[in-house]
Short mmCIF file of C-alpha atoms in Angstrom, two decimals:
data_model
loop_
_atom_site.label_atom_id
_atom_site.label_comp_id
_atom_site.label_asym_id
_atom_site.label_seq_id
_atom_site.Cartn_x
_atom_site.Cartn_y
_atom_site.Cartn_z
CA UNK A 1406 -79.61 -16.82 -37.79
CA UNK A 1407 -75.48 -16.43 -37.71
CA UNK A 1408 -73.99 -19.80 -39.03
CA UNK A 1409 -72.66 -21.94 -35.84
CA UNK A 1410 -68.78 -21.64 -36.52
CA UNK A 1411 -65.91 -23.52 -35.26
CA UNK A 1412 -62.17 -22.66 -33.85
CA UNK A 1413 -59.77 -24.90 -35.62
CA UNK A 1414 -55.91 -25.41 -35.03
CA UNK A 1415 -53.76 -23.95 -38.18
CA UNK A 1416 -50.66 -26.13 -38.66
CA UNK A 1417 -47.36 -24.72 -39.60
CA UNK A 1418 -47.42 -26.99 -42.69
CA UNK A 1419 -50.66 -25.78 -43.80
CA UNK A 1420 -49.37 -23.30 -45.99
CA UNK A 1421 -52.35 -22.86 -48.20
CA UNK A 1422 -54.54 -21.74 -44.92
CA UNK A 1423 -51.73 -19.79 -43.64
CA UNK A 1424 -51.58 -18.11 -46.73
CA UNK A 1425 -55.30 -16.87 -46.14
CA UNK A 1426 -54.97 -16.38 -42.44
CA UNK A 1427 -52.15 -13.86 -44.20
CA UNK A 1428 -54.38 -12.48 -46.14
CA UNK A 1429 -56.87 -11.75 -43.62
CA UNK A 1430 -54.53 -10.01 -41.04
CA UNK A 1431 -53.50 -7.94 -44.43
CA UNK A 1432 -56.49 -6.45 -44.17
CA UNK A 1433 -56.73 -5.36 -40.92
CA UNK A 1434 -53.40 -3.79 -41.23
CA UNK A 1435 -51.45 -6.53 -39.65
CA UNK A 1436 -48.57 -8.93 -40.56
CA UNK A 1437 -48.06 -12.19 -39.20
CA UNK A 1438 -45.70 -11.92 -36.17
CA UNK A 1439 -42.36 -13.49 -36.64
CA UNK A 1440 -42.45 -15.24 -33.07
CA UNK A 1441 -45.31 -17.71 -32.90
CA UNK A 1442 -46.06 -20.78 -31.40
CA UNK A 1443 -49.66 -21.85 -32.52
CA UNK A 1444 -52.36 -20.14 -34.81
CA UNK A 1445 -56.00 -21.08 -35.24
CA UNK A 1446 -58.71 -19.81 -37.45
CA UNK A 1447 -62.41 -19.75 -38.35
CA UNK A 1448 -63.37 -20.76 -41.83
CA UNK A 1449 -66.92 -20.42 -43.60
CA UNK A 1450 -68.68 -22.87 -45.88
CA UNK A 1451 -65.83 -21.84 -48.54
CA UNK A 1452 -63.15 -22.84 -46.78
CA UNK A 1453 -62.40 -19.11 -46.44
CA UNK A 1454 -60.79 -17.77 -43.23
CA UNK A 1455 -62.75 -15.37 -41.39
CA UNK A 1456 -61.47 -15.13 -38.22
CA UNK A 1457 -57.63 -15.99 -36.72
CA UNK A 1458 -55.51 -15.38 -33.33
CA UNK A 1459 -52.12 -16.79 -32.30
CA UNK A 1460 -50.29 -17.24 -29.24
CA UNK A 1461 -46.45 -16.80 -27.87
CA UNK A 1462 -45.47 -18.16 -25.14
CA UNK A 1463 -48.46 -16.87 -22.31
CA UNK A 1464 -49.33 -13.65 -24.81
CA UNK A 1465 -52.24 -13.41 -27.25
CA UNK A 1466 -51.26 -12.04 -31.01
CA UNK A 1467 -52.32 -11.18 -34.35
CA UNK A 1468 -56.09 -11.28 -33.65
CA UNK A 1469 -58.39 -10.08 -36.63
CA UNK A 1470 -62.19 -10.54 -37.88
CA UNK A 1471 -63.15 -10.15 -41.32
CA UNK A 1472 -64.89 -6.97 -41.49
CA UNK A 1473 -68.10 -9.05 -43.00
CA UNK A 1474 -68.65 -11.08 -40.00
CA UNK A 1475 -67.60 -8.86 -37.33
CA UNK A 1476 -70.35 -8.33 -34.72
CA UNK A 1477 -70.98 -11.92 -34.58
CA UNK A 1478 -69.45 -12.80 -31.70
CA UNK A 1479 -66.15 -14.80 -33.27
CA UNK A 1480 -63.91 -12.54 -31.63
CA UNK A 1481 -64.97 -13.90 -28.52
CA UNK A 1482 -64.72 -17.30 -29.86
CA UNK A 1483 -60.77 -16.73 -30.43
CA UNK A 1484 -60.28 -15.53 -27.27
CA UNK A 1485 -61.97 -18.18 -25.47
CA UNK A 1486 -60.36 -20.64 -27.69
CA UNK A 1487 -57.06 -19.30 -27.18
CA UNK A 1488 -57.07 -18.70 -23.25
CA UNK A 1489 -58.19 -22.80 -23.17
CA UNK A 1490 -55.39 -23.39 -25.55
CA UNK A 1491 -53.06 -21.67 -22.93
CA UNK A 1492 -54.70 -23.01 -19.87
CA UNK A 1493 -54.03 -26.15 -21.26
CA UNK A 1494 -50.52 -25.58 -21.56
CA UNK A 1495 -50.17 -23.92 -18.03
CA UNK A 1496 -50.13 -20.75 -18.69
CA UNK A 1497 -52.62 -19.15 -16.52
CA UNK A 1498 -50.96 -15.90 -16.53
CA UNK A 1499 -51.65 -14.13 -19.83
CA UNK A 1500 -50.96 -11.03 -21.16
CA UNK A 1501 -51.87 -9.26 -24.68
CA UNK A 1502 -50.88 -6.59 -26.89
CA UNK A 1503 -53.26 -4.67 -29.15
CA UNK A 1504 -53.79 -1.66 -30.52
CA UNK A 1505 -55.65 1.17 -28.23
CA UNK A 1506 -58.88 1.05 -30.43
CA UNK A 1507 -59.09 -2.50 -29.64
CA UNK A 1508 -58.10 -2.29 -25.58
CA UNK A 1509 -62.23 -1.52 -24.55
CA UNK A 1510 -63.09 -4.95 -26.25
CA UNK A 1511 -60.41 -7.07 -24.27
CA UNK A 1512 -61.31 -5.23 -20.87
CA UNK A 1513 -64.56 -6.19 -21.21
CA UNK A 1514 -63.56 -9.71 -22.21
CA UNK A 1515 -61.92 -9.61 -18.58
CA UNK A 1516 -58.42 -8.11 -19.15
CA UNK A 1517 -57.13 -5.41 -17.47
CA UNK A 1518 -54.38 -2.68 -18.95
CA UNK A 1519 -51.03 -2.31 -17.33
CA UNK A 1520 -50.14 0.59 -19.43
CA UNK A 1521 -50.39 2.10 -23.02
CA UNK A 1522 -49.04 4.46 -25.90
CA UNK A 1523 -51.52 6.59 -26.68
CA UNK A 1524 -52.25 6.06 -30.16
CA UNK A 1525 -50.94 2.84 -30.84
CA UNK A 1526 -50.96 0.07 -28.80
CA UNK A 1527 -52.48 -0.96 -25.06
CA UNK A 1528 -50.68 -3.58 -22.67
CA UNK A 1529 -53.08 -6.02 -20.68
CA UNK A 1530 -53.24 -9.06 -18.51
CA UNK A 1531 -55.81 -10.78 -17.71
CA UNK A 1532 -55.21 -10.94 -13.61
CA UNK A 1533 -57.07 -8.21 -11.83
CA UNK A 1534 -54.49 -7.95 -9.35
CA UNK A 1535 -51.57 -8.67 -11.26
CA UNK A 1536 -49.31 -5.43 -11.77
CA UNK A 1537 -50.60 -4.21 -8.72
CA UNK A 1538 -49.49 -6.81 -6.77
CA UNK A 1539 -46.04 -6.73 -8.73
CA UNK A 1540 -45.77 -2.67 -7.50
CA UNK A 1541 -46.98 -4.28 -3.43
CA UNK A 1542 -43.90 -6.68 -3.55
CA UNK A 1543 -41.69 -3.99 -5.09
CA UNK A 1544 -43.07 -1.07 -2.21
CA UNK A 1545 -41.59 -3.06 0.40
CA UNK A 1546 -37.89 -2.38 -0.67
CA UNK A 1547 -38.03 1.14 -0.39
CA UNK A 1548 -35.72 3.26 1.84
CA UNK A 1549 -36.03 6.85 2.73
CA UNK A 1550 -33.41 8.79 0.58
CA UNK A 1551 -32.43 9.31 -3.22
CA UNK A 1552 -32.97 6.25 -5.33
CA UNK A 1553 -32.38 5.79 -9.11
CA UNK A 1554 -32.81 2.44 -11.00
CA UNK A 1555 -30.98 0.48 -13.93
CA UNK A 1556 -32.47 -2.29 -16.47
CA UNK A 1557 -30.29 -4.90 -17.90
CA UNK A 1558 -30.68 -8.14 -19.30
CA UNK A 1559 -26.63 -9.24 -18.56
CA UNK A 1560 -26.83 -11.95 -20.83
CA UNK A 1561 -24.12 -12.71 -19.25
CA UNK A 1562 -23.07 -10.05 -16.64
CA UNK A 1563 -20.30 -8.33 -17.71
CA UNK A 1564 -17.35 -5.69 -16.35
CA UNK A 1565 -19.74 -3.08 -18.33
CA UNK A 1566 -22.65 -3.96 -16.49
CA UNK A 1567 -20.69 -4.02 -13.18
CA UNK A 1568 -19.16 -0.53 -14.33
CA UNK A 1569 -22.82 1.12 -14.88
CA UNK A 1570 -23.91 -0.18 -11.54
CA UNK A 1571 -21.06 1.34 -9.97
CA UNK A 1572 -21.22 4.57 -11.09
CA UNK A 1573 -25.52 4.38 -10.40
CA UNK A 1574 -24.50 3.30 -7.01
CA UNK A 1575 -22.50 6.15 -6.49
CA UNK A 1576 -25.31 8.65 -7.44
CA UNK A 1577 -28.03 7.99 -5.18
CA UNK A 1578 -29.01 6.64 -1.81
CA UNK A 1579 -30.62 3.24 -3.34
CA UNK A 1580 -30.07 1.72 -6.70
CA UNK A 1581 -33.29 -0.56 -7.47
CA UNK A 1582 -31.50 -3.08 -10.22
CA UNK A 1583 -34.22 -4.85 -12.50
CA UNK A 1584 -33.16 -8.13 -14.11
CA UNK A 1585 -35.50 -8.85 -17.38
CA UNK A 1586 -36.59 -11.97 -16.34
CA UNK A 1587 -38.26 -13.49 -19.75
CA UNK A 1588 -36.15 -16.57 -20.49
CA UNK A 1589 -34.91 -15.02 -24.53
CA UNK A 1590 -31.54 -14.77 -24.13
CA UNK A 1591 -28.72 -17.59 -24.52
CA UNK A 1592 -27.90 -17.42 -20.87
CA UNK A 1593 -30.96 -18.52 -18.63
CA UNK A 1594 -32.72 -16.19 -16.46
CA UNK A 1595 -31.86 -18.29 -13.75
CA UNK A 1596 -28.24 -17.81 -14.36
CA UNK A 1597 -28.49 -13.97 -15.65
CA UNK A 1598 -29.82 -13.66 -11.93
CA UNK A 1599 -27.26 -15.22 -9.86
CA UNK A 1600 -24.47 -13.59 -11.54
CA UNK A 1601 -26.34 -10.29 -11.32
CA UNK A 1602 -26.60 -10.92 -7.62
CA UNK A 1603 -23.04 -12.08 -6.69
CA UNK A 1604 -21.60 -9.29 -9.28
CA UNK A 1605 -22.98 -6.80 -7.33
CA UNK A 1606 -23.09 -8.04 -3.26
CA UNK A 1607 -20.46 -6.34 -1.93
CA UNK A 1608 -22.40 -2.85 -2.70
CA UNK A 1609 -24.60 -2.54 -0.19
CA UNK A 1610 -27.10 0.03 -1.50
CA UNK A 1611 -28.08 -2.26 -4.61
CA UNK A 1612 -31.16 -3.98 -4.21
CA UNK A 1613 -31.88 -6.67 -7.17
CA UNK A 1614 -35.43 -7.43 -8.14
CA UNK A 1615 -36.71 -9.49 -11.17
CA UNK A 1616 -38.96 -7.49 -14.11
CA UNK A 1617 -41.16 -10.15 -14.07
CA UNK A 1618 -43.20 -9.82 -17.17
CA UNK A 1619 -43.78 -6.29 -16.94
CA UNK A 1620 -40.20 -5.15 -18.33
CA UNK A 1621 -40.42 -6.97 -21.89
CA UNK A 1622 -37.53 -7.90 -24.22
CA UNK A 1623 -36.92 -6.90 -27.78
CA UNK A 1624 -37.78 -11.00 -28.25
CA UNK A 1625 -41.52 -10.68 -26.97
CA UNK A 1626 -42.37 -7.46 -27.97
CA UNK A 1627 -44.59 -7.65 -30.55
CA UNK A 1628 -44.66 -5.93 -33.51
CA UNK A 1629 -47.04 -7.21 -36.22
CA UNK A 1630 -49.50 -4.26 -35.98
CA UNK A 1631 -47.12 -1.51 -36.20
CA UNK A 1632 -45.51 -0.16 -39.75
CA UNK A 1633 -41.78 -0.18 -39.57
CA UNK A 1634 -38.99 -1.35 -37.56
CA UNK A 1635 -38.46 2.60 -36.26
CA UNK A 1636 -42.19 2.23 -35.25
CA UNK A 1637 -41.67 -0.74 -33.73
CA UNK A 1638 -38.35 0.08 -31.55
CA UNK A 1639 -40.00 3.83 -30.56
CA UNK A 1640 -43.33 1.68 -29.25
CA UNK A 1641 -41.41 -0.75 -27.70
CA UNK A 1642 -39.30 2.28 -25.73
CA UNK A 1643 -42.60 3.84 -24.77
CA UNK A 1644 -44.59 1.07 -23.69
CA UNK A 1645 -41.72 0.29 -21.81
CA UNK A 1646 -41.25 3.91 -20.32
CA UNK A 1647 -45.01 3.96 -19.48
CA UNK A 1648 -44.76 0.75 -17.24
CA UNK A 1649 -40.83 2.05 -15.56
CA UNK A 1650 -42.88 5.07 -14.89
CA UNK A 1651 -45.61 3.33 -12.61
CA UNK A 1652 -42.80 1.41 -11.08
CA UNK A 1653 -40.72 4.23 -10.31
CA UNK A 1654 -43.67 6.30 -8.60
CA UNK A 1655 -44.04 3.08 -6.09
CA UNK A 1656 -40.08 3.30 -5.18
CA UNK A 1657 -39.75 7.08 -5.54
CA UNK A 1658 -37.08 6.62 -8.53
CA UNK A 1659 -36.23 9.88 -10.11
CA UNK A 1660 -32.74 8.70 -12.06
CA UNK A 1661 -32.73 5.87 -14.80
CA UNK A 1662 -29.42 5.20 -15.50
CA UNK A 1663 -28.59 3.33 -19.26
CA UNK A 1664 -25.36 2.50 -20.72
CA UNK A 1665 -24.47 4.22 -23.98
CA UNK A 1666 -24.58 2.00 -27.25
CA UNK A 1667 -23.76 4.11 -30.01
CA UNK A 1668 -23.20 0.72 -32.67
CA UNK A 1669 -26.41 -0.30 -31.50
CA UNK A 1670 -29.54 1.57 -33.79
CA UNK A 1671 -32.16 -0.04 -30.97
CA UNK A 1672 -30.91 1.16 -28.37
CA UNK A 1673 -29.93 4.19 -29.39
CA UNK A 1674 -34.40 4.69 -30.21
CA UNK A 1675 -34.25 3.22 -26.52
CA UNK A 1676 -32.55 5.99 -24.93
CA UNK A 1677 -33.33 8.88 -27.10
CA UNK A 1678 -37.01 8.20 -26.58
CA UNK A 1679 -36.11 7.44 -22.86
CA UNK A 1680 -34.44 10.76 -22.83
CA UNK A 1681 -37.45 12.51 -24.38
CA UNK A 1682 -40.51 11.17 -22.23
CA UNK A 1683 -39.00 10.16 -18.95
CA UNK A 1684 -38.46 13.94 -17.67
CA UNK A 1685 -42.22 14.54 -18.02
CA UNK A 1686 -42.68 11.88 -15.21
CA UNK A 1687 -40.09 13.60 -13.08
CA UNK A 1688 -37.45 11.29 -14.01
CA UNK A 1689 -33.84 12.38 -15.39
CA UNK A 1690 -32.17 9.93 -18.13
CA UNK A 1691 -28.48 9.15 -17.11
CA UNK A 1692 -26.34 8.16 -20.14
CA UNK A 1693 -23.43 6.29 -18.79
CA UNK A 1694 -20.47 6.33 -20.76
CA UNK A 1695 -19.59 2.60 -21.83
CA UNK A 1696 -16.59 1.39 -19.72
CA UNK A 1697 -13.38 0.40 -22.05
CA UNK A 1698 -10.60 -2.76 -21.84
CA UNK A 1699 -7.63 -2.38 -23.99
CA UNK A 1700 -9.04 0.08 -26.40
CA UNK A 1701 -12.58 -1.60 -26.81
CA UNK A 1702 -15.96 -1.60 -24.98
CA UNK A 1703 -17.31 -4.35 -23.11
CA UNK A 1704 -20.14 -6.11 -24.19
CA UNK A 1705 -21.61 -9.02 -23.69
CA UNK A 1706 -21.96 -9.86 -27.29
CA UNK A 1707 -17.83 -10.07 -27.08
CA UNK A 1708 -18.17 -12.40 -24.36
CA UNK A 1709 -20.97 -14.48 -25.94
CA UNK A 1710 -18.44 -14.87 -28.88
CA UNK A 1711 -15.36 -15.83 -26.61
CA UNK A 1712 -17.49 -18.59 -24.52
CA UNK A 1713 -18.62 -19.75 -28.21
CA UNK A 1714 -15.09 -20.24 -29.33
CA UNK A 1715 -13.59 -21.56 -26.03
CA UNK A 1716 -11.27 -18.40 -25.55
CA UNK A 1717 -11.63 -17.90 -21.40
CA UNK A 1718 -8.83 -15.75 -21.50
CA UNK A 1719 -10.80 -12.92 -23.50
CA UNK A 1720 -13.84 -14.04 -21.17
CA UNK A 1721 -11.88 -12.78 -17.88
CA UNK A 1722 -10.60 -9.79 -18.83
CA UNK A 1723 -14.34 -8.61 -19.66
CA UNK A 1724 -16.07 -10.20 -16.62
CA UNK A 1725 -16.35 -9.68 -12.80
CA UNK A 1726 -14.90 -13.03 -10.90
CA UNK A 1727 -18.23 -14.49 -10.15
CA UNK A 1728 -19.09 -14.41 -13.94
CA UNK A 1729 -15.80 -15.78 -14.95
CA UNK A 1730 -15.73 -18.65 -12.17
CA UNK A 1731 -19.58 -19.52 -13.60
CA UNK A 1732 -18.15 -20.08 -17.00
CA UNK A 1733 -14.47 -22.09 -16.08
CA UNK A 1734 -16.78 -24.53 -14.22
CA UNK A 1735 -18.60 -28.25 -15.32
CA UNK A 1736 -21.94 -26.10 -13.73
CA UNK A 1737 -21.86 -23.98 -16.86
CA UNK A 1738 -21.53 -26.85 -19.38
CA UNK A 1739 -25.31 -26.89 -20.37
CA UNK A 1740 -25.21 -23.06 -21.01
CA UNK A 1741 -22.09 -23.49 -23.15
CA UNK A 1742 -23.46 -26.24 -25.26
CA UNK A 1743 -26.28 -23.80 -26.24
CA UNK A 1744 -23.86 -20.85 -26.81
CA UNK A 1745 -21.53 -23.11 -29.11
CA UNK A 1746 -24.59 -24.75 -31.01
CA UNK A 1747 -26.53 -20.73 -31.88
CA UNK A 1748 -25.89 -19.27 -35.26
CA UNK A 1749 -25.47 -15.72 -34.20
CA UNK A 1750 -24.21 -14.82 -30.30
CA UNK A 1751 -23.57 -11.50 -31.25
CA UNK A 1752 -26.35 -9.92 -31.73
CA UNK A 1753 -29.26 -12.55 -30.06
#
């Protein structure tokens, strides 16, 4: 009869069973993901870990079974233990990313997939009517005509982003603008939004939506079961492409339009791989120039850096009004105190 284990909390400061929960994932070709907020394991009579899973934020990570005791039902017991853990803290909404060979076990644990890589990895939630009901909110914003769609984060919205909207605007009947709406970046999603949405009012054929949790950030996106950091960005792009691609058949999309970011080695993987897959879904890739102040191109990293060091004069030359009114008033104070007190603005 299979011993009676138990799911036990692992505490950051328990380095020695960290150390074998390490081990463990080693195994099953996996390495401990970077962003974590609470691991738990399942040890045998030797104190030696057999079983582990993790959570971030409402997603499930870094699951693995000791090939000796799989079939015994402690996959299950993680999962359980681990949706409790997040019920618990709220989260009723949860998502997880594994690898495609794994994706028949977590359907029939309940999940269902949004989308997937072929190959590599699988993206599920664990709402039957989740995504779908994302794509039924989404349906009712779209008008007869061309439409093409852009992705930003605008952390904050800048002159650049304003510039790529513009010239998106310009190329089709109805420009469906996504906002990523995970809260990762310095500026709050909250904020990102409004500025988004008074940045771009006066054009009239822009209609904003939020990702929701179905357009995920470089922050999220998890990449402990995949080799290399060109693995990683390339499965990020395509997991992402695969879900834009379900989107953009509900709105009848057939332009993406991206900025160019040639100092940037992400997204440049981002838009060559966008470039490569997204024609095969009937979509063209639009590779906007980046717009240029005195010489230089406007990012929002610059701005980040000017709002750290106080200099509003650099911060309106690079930003639309709205943005630049946020920042001069006592609203913006909280945002600014967590701009001045990060390490590195420029490339968060």
């Amino acid at each position: 009869m299979p011993a009676e284990y138990l799911v036990s909390k692992v505490w950051p400061q328990d380095r020695a069973t960290l150390a074998k929960v390490d081990a463990l994932l080693a195994q099953e070709g996996i390495e401990r993901d970077a962003n974590l907020d609470y691991t738990c394991a399942i040890v045998d009579d030797d104190l030696n870990v057999i079983g582990t899973g993790s959570c971030f934020g409402n997603t499930l990570r870094c699951l693995a079974v000791s090939s000796e005791h799989q079939g015994e039902g402690l996959m299950n017991k993680l999962i359980t233990h681990l949706i409790e853990v997040e019920y618990e803290r709220g989260n009723l909404k949860l998502f997880v990313y594994t690898k495609t060979t794994a994706a028949k076990f977590f359907r029939d644990l309940g999940f269902h997939e949004i989308a997937r890589v072929d190959g590599t990895l699988s993206f599920l939630e664990n709402r039957p009517d989740g995504f779908p009901g994302y794509l039924r909110r989404l349906s009712s914003s779209r008008r007869p005509g061309t439409a093409g769609a852009v992705v930003m984060n605008a952390n904050p919205f800048t002159l650049g982003h304003r510039h790529l909207v513009e010239v998106a605007a310009s190329a089709c009947d109805t420009l469906h603008l996504f906002v990523v709406s995970e809260d990762a970046s310095l500026v709050p999603f909250d904020v990102r939004m409004r500025l988004v949405r008074e940045g771009v009012a006066d054009l009239g054929n822009v209609v904003v939506h939020e990702s929701g949790p179905y357009i995920i950030s470089s922050a999220t996106f998890p990449s402990y079961f995949l080799k290399d950091d060109v693995a990683v960005n390339e499965g990020h792009a395509r997991l992402d492409i695969a879900v834009f691609c379900r989107i953009a058949a509900e709105l009848g999309i057939t332009r993406r339009f991206v900025g160019e970011e040639p100092a940037s080695q992400v997204t440049g993987v981002y838009n060559r791989v966008m470039c490569e897959e997204l024609p095969h879904a009937g979509i063209e890739c639009v590779v906007v120039p980046r717009l240029e102040v005195d010489g230089s191109v406007v990012s929002a990293s610059t701005v980040r850096c000017a709002l750290q060091t106080g200099d509003l004069d650099t911060v309106r030359r690079l930003v639309p009004e709205s943005t630049y009114r946020f920042f001069a008033s006592d609203e913006a104070e909280p945002v600014l105190a967590r701009i001045r007190a990060a390490c590195d603005v420029c490339h968060y």
